[in-house]
Short mmCIF file of C-alpha atoms and ligand atoms in Angstrom, two decimals:
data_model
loop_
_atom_site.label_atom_id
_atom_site.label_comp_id
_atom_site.label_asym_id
_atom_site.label_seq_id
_atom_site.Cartn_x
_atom_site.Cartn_y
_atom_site.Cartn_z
CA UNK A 1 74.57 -42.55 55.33
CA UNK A 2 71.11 -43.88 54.62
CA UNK A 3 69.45 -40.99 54.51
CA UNK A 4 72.28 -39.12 52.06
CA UNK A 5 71.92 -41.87 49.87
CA UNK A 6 67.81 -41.41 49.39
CA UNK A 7 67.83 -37.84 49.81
CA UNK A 8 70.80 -37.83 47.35
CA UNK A 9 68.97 -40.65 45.09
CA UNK A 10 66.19 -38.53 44.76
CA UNK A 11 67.99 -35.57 43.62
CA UNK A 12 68.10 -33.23 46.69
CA UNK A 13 72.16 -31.95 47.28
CA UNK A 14 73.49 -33.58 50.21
CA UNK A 15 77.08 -33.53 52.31
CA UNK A 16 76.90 -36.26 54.49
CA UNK A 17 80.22 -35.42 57.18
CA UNK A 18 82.14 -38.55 58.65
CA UNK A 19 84.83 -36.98 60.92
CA UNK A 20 87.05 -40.37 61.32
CA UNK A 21 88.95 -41.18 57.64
CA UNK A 22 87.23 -44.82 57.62
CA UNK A 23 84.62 -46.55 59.55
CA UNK A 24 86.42 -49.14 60.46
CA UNK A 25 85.23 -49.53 64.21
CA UNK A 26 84.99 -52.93 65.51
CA UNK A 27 81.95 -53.43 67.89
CA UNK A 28 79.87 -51.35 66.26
CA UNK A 29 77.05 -53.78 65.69
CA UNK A 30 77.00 -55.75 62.69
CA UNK A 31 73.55 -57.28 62.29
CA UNK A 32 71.59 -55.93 59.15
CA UNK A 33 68.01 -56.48 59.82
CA UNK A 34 65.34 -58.19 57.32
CA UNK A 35 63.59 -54.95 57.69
CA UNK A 36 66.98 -53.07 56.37
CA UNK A 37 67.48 -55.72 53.57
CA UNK A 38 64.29 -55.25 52.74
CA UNK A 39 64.64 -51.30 52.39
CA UNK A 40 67.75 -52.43 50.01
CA UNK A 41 65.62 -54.71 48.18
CA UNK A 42 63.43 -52.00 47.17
CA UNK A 43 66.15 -49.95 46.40
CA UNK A 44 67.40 -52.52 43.90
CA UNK A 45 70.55 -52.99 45.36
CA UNK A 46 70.21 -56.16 47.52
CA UNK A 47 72.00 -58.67 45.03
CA UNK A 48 75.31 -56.87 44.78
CA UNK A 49 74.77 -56.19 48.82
CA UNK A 50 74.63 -60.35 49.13
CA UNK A 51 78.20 -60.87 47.38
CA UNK A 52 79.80 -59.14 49.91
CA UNK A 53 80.93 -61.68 52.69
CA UNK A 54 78.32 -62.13 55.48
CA UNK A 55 76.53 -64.66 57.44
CA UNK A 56 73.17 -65.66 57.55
CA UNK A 57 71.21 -66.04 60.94
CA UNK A 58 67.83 -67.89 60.35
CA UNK A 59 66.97 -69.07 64.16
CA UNK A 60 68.57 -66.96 67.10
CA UNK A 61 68.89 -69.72 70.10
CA UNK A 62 69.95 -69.33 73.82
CA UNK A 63 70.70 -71.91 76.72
CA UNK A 64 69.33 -71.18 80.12
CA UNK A 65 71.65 -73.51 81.94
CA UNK A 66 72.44 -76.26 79.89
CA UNK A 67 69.22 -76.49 78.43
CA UNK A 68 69.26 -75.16 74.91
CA UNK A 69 66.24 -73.35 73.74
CA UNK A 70 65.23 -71.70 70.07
CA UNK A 71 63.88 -68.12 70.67
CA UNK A 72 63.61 -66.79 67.13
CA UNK A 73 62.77 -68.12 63.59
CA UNK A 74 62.69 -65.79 60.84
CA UNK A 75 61.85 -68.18 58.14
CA UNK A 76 58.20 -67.04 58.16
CA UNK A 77 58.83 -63.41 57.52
CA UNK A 78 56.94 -61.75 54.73
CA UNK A 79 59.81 -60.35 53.64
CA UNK A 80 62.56 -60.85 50.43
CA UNK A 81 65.15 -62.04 52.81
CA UNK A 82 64.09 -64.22 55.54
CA UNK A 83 67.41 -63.75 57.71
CA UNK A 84 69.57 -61.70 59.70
CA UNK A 85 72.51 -60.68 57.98
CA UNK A 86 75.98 -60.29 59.91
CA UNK A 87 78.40 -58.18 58.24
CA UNK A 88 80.92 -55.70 59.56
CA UNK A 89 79.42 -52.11 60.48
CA UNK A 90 82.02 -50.58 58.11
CA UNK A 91 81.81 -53.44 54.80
CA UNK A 92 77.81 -51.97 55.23
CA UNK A 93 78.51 -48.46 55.60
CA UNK A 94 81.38 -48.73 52.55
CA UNK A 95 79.02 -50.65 50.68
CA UNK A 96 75.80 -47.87 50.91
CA UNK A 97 78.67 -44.74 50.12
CA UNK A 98 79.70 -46.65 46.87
CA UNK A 99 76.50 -47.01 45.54
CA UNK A 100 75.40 -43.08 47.08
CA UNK A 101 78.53 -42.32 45.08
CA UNK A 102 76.68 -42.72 41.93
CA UNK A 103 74.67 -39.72 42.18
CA UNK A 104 76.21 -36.37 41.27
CA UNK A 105 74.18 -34.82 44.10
CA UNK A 106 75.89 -36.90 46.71
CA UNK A 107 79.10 -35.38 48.72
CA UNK A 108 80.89 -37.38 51.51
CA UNK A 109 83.18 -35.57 53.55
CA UNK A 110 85.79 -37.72 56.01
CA UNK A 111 87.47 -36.63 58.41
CA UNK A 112 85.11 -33.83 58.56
CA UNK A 113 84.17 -33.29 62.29
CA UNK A 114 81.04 -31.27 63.03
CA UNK A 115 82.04 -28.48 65.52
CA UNK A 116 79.30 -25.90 65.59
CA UNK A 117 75.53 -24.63 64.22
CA UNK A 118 75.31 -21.94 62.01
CA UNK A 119 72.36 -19.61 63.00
CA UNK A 120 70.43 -17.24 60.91
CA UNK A 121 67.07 -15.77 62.05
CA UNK A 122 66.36 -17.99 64.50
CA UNK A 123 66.74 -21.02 62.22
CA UNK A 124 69.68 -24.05 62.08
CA UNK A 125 71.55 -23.12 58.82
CA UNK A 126 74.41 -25.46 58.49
CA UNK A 127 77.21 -26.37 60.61
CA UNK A 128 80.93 -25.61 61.30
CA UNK A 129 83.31 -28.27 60.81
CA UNK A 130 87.04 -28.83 61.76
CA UNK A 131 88.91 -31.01 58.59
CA UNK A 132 92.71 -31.40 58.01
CA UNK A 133 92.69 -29.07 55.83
CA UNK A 134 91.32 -26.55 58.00
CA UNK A 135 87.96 -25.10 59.11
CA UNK A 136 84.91 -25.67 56.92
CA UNK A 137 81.12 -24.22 56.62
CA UNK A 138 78.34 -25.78 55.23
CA UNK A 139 75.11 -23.48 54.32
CA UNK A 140 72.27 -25.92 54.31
CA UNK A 141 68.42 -25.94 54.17
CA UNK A 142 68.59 -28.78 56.26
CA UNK A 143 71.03 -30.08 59.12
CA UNK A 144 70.36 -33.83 60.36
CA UNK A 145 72.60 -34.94 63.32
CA UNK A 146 72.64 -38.45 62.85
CA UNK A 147 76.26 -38.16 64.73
CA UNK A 148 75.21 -41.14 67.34
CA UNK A 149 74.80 -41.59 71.30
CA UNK A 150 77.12 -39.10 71.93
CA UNK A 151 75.68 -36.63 69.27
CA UNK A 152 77.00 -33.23 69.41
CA UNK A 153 74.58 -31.66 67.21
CA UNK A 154 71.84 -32.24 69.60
CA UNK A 155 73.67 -30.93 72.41
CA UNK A 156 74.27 -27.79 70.69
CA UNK A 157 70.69 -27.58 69.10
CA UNK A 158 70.23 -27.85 73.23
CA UNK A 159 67.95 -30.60 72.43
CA UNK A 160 66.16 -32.02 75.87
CA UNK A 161 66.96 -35.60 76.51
CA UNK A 162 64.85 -37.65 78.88
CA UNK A 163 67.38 -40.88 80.21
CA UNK A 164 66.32 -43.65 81.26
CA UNK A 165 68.18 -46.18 83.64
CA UNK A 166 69.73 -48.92 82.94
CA UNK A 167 71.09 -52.44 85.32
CA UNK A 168 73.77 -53.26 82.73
CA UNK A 169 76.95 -52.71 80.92
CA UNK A 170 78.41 -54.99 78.24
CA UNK A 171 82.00 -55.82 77.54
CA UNK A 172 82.60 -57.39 74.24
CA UNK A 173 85.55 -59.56 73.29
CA UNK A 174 86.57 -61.83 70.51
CA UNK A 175 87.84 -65.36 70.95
CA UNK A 176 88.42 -67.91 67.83
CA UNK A 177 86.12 -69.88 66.36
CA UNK A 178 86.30 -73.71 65.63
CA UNK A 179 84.45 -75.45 62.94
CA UNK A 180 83.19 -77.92 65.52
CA UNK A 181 81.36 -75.26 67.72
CA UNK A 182 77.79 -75.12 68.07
CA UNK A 183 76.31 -73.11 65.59
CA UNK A 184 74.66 -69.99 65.94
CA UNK A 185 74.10 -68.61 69.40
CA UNK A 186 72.23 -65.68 70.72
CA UNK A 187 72.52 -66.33 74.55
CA UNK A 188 73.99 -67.89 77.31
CA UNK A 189 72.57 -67.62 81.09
CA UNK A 190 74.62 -69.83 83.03
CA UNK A 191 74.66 -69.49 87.13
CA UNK A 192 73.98 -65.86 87.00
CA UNK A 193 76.02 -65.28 83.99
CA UNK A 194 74.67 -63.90 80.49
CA UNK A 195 76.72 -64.00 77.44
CA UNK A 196 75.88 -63.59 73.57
CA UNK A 197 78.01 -65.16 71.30
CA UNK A 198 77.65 -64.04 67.50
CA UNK A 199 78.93 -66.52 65.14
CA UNK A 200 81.42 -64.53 62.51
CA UNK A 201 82.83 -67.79 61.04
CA UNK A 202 86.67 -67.14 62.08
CA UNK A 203 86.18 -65.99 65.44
CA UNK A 204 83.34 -65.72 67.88
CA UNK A 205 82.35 -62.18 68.60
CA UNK A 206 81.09 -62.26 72.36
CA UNK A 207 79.13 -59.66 74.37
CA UNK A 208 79.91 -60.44 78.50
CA UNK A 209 77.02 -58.68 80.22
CA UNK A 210 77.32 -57.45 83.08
CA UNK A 211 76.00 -55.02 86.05
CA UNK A 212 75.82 -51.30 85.53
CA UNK A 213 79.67 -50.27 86.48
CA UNK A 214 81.00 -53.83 87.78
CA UNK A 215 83.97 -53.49 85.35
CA UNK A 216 85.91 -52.54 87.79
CA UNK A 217 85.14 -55.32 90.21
CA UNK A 218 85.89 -57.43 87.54
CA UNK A 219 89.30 -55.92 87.07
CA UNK A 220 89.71 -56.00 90.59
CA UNK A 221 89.16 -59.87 90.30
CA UNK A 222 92.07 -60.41 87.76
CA UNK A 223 91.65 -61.79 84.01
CA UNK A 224 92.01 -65.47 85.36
CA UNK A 225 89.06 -64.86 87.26
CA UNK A 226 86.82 -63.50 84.06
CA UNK A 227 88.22 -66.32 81.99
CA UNK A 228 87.14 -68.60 84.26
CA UNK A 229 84.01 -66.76 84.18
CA UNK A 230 83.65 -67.01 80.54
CA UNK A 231 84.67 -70.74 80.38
CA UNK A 232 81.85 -71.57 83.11
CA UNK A 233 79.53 -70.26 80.49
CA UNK A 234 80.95 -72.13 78.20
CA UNK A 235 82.80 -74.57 78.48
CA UNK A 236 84.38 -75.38 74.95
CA UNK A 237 86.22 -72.00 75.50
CA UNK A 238 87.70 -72.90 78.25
CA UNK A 239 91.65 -73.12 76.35
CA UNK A 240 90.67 -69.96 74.05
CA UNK A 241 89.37 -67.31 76.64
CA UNK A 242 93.32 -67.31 77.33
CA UNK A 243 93.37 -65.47 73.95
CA UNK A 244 92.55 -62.93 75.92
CA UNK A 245 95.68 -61.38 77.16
CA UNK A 246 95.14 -57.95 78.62
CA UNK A 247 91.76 -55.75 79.08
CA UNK A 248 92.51 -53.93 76.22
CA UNK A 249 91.65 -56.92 74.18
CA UNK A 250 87.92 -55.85 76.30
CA UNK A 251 85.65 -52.83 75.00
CA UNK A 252 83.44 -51.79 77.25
CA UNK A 253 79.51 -50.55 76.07
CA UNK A 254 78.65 -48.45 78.86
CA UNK A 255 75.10 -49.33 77.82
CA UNK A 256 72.66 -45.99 77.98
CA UNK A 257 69.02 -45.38 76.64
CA UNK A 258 67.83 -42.24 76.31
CA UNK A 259 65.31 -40.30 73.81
CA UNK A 260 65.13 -36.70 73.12
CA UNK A 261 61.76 -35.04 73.69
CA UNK A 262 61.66 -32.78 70.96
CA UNK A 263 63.85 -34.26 67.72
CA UNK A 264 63.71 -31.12 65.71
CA UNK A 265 64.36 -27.14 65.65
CA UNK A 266 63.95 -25.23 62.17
CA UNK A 267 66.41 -26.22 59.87
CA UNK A 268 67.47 -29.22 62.34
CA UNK A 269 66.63 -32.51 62.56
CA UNK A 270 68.16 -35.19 64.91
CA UNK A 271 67.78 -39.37 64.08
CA UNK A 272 68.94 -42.64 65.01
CA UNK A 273 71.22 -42.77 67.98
CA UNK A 274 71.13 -39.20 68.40
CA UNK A 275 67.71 -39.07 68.65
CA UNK A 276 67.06 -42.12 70.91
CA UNK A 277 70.37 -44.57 71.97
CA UNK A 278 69.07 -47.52 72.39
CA UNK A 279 70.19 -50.91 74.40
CA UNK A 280 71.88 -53.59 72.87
CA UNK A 281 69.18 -55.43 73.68
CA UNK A 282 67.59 -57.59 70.53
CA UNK A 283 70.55 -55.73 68.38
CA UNK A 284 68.14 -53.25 66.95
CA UNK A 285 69.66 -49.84 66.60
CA UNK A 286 70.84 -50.12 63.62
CA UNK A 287 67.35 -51.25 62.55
CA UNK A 288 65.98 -48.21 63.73
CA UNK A 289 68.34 -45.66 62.61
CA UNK A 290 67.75 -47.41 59.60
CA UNK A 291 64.24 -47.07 59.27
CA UNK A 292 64.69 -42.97 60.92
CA UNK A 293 66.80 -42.24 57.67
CA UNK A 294 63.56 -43.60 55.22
CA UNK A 295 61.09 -42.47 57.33
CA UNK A 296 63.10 -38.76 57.32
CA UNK A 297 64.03 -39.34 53.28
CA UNK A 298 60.05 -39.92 52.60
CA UNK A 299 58.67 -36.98 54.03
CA UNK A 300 61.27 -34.43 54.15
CA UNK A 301 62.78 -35.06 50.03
CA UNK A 302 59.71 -33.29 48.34
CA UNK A 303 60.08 -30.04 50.89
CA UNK A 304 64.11 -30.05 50.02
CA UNK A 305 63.53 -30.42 46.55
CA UNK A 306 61.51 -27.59 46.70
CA UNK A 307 63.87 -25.43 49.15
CA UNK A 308 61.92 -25.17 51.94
CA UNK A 309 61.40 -27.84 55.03
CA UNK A 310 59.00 -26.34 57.87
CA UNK A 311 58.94 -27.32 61.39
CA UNK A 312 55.65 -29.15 60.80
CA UNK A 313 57.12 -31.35 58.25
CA UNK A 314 60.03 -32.04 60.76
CA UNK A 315 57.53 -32.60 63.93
CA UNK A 316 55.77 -35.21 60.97
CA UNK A 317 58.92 -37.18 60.66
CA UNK A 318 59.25 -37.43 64.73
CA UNK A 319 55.39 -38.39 64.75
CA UNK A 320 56.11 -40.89 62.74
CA UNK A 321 59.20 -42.22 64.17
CA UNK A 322 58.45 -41.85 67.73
CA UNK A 323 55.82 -44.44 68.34
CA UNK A 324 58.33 -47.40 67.52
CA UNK A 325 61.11 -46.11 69.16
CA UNK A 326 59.20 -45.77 72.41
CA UNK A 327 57.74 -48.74 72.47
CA UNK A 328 61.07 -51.13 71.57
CA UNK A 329 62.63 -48.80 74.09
CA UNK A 330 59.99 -50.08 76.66
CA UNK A 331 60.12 -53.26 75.27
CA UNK A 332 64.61 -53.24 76.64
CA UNK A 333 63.93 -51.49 80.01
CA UNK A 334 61.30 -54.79 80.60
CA UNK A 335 63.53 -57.03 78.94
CA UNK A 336 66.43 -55.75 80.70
CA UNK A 337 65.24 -55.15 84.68
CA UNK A 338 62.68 -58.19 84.43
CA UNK A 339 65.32 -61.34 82.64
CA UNK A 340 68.87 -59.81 82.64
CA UNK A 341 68.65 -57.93 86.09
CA UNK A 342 67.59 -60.99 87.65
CA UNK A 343 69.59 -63.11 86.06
CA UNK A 344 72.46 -61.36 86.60
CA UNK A 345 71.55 -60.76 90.45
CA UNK A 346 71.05 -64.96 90.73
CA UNK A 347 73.15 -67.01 92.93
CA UNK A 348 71.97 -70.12 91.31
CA UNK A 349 70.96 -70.96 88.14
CA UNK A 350 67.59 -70.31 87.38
CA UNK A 351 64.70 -72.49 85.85
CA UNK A 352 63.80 -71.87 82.17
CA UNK A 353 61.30 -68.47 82.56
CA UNK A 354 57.55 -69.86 81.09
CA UNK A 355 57.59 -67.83 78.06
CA UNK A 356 60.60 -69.92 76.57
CA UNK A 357 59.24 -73.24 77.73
CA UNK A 358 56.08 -71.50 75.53
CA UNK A 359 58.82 -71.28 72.35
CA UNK A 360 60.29 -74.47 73.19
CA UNK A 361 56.44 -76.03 73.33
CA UNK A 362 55.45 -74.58 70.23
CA UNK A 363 57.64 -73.71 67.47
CA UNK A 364 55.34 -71.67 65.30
CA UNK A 365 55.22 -69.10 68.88
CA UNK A 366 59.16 -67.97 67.64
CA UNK A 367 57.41 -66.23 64.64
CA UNK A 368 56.77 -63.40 67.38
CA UNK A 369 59.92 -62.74 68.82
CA UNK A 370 61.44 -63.24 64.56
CA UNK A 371 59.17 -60.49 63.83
CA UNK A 372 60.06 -58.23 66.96
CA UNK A 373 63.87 -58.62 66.13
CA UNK A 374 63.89 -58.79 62.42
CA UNK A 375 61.28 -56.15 61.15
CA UNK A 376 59.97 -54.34 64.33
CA UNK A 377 57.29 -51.93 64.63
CA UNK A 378 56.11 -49.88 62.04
CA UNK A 379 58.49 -50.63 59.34
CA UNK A 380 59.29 -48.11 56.88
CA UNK A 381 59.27 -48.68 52.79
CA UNK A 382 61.02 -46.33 50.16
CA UNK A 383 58.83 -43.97 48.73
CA UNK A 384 61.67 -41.41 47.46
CA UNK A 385 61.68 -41.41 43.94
CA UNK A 386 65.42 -42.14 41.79
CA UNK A 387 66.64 -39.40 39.98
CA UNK A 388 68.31 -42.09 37.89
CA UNK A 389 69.22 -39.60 34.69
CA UNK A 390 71.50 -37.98 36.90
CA UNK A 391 73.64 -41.31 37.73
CA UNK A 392 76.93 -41.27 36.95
CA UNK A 393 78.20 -43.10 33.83
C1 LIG B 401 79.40 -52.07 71.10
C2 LIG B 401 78.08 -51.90 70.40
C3 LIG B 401 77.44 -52.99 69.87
C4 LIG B 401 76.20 -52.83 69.22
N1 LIG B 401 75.61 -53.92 68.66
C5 LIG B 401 74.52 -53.75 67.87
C6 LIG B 401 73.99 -54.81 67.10
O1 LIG B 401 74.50 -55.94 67.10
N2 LIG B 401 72.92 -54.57 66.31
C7 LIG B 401 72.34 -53.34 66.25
O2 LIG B 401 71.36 -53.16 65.51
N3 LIG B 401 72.82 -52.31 66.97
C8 LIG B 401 73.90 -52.48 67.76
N4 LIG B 401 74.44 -51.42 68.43
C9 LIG B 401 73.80 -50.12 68.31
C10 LIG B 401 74.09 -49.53 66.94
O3 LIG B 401 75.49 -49.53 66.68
C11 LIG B 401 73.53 -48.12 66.88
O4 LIG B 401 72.19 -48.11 67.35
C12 LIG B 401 73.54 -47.59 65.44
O5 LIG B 401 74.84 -47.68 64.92
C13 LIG B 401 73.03 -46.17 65.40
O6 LIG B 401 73.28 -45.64 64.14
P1 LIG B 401 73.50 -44.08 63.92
O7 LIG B 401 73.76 -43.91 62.48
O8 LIG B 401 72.40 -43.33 64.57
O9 LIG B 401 74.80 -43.73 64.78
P2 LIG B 401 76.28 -44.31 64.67
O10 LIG B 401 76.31 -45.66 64.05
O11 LIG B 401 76.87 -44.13 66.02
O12 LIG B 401 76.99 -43.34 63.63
C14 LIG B 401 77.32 -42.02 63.96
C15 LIG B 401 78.46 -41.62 63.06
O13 LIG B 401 78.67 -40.22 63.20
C16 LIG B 401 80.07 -39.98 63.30
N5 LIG B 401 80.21 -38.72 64.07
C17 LIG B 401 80.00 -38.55 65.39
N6 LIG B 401 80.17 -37.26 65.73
C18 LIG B 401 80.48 -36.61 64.58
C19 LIG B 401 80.77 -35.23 64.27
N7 LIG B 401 80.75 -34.28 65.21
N8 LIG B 401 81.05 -34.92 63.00
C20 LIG B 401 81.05 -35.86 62.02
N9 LIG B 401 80.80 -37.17 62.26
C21 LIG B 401 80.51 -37.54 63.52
C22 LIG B 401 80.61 -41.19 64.01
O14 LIG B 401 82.01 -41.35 63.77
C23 LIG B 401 79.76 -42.30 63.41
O15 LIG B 401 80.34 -42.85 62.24
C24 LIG B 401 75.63 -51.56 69.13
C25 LIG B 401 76.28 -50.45 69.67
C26 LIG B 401 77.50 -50.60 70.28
C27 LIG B 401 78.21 -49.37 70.84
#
């Protein structure tokens, strides 16, 4: 959506294909980055972006045990908006299609589901797509699958994907929120038990982890059992983890990374998700699909403006993109088999690891981890241009 917007904003004809008729998903990930405000700061849209409802996340904080501990402070950022904004996945992607709306140049098509490449002379030249109305083909000088972890586009580009493994699954949940809670949490570990808790005001949306395919052990177990689990964790939730009434009020995140080795073909391109899923860890995939679609909009708009985009200016836009990517993605495989692994393998509760009795120690240390979470590496700025005569009246 991102990258239809700039590509669109900067006058370059763009379909953009959503094959579900809204994008109202819940547990889709709902933090918006200060690196992402940031990108709508330059774009001059951040104020109307603020009205919508949200919450603000200044400090992220955990407790190992029952020793609270503050991890992250993003009040030092050098950036316009010095928090983490929570907002629903599908108020954000709404939001971005209103304002891409504006521009003549911009087409979104729902429930539009890609099916198949077109091919001509050896190059990607559009896709097939399946809508209610029957099938549909779209002739383009560009195709980006930006169609997520389970991208179809780079399976049939027969794009080679390198996995990685992962210790852990997630299953999140939502249990009601009272005013007298503690505030913003990003983290329990409790007895060998991890749980994030974001705070949405109403309710409290919760992310169990657990080991890579113990959902069915847990079921096994019985939902007393995991509400016990959950109110051992925390104990104020003792009365509302009974709010959970059946595992369907559970989604499971069968939590994969993976990263495709080449992210182009002529006349293809893949991004975000598709190009790299990435663990929930530090909630930062949207970040970096995020910064994918500017990254892709700055160097690829000129060449589509001009009607041509060459592999080399495709292989530029992985080069650039690749080196961040990687490196968070190392970042989650240490994060995730060095802390949650062992956590999650502990029979007893474990002492607070040195680097957070570092944070705890000295405050001004949580300007790291901020800046890890909030803007990452390599952050990308708008460079595309607005074809603002063309907007809309
Ligand atoms: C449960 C869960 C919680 C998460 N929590 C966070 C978090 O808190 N913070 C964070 O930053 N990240 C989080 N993530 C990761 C984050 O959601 C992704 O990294 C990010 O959404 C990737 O963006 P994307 O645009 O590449 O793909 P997606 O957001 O997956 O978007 C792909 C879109 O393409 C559509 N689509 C798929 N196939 C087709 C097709 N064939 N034709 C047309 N349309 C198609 C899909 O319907 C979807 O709307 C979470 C992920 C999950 C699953």
């Amino acid at each position: 959506m991102i990258l239809g917007f700039l590509l669109a904003r900067a006058g370059v004809e763009t379909v953009v294909l959503e094959k579900h008729e809204d994008f109202l998903r819940d547990f889709r990930g709902d933090t918006i980055h200060p690196s992402t405000l940031e990108v709508m700061y330059e774009l001059g849209i951040i104020d109307d972006f603020l009205k919508r409802p949200h919450q603000e996340v200044r400090q992220l904080g955990g407790q190992v045990g029952r020793e609270p501990v503050m991890v992250a402070d993003f009040s030092h950022l050098p950036t316009h908006c010095r928090f983490l904004a929570l907002m629903p996945q599908w108020d954000f992607l709404d939001f971005i299609a209103e304002r891409a709306a504006r521009y003549p140049t911009f087409h979104l098509k729902m429930k539009t589901e890609a099916v198949a490449l077109l091919q001509h002379e050896g190059r990607i030249a559009g896709v097939k797509a399946k809508t209610p109305d029957g099938p549909l083909e779209i002739r383009a000088e560009l195709t980006v699958g930006a169609d997520g972890r389970h991208s179809i586009v780079r399976e049939l580009a027969g794009l080679k994907i390198d996995e990685f493994g992962v210790p852990i699954d997630v299953l999140w949940f939502r249990l009601t929120r009272r005013p007298d809670d503690p505030g913003q949490t990003l983290g329990y570990f409790v007895n060998g038990k991890i749980m994030v808790m974001l705070n949405r005001e109403s309710y409290w949306q919760c992310g169990f982890v657990i080991s890579k395919g113990g959902f069915d052990e847990i079921r096994r177990r019985g939902l007393p059992s995991f509400r016990d689990d959950i109110a051992e964790i925390a104990p104020y939730l003792r009365e509302r983890a009974a709010e959970l009434r059946e595992w369907n009020d559970i989604k499971l995140l069968t939590v994969r990374v993976d990263r495709l080795r080449s992210w182009y073909r002529p006349g293809l391109l893949c991004i975000g998700d598709a190009a790299h899923a990435m663990s929930p860890v530090g909630g930062v995939g949207i970040n970096l699909a995020v910064q994918d679609a500017v990254a892709a909009a700055n160097i690829l708009a000129g060449p589509l403006l001009q009607g041509s985009v060459s592999p080399d200016d495709l292989h530029e836009v992985q080069r650039r993109r690749q080196f961040p990517t990687r490196i968070t993605q190392r970042l989650q495989i240490f994060l995730q088999n060095r802390v949650i692994g062992r956590v999650l393998g502990a029979r007893k509760q474990l002492s607070l690891p040195w680097p957070l009795k570092l944070l705890r120690r000295w405050p001004f240390l949580r300007r790291i981890p901020a800046r890890l979470i909030g803007i990452g590496f390599r952050p990308e700025h708008v460079k595309t241009p607005d074809a603002a005569s063309r907007i809309r009246s």
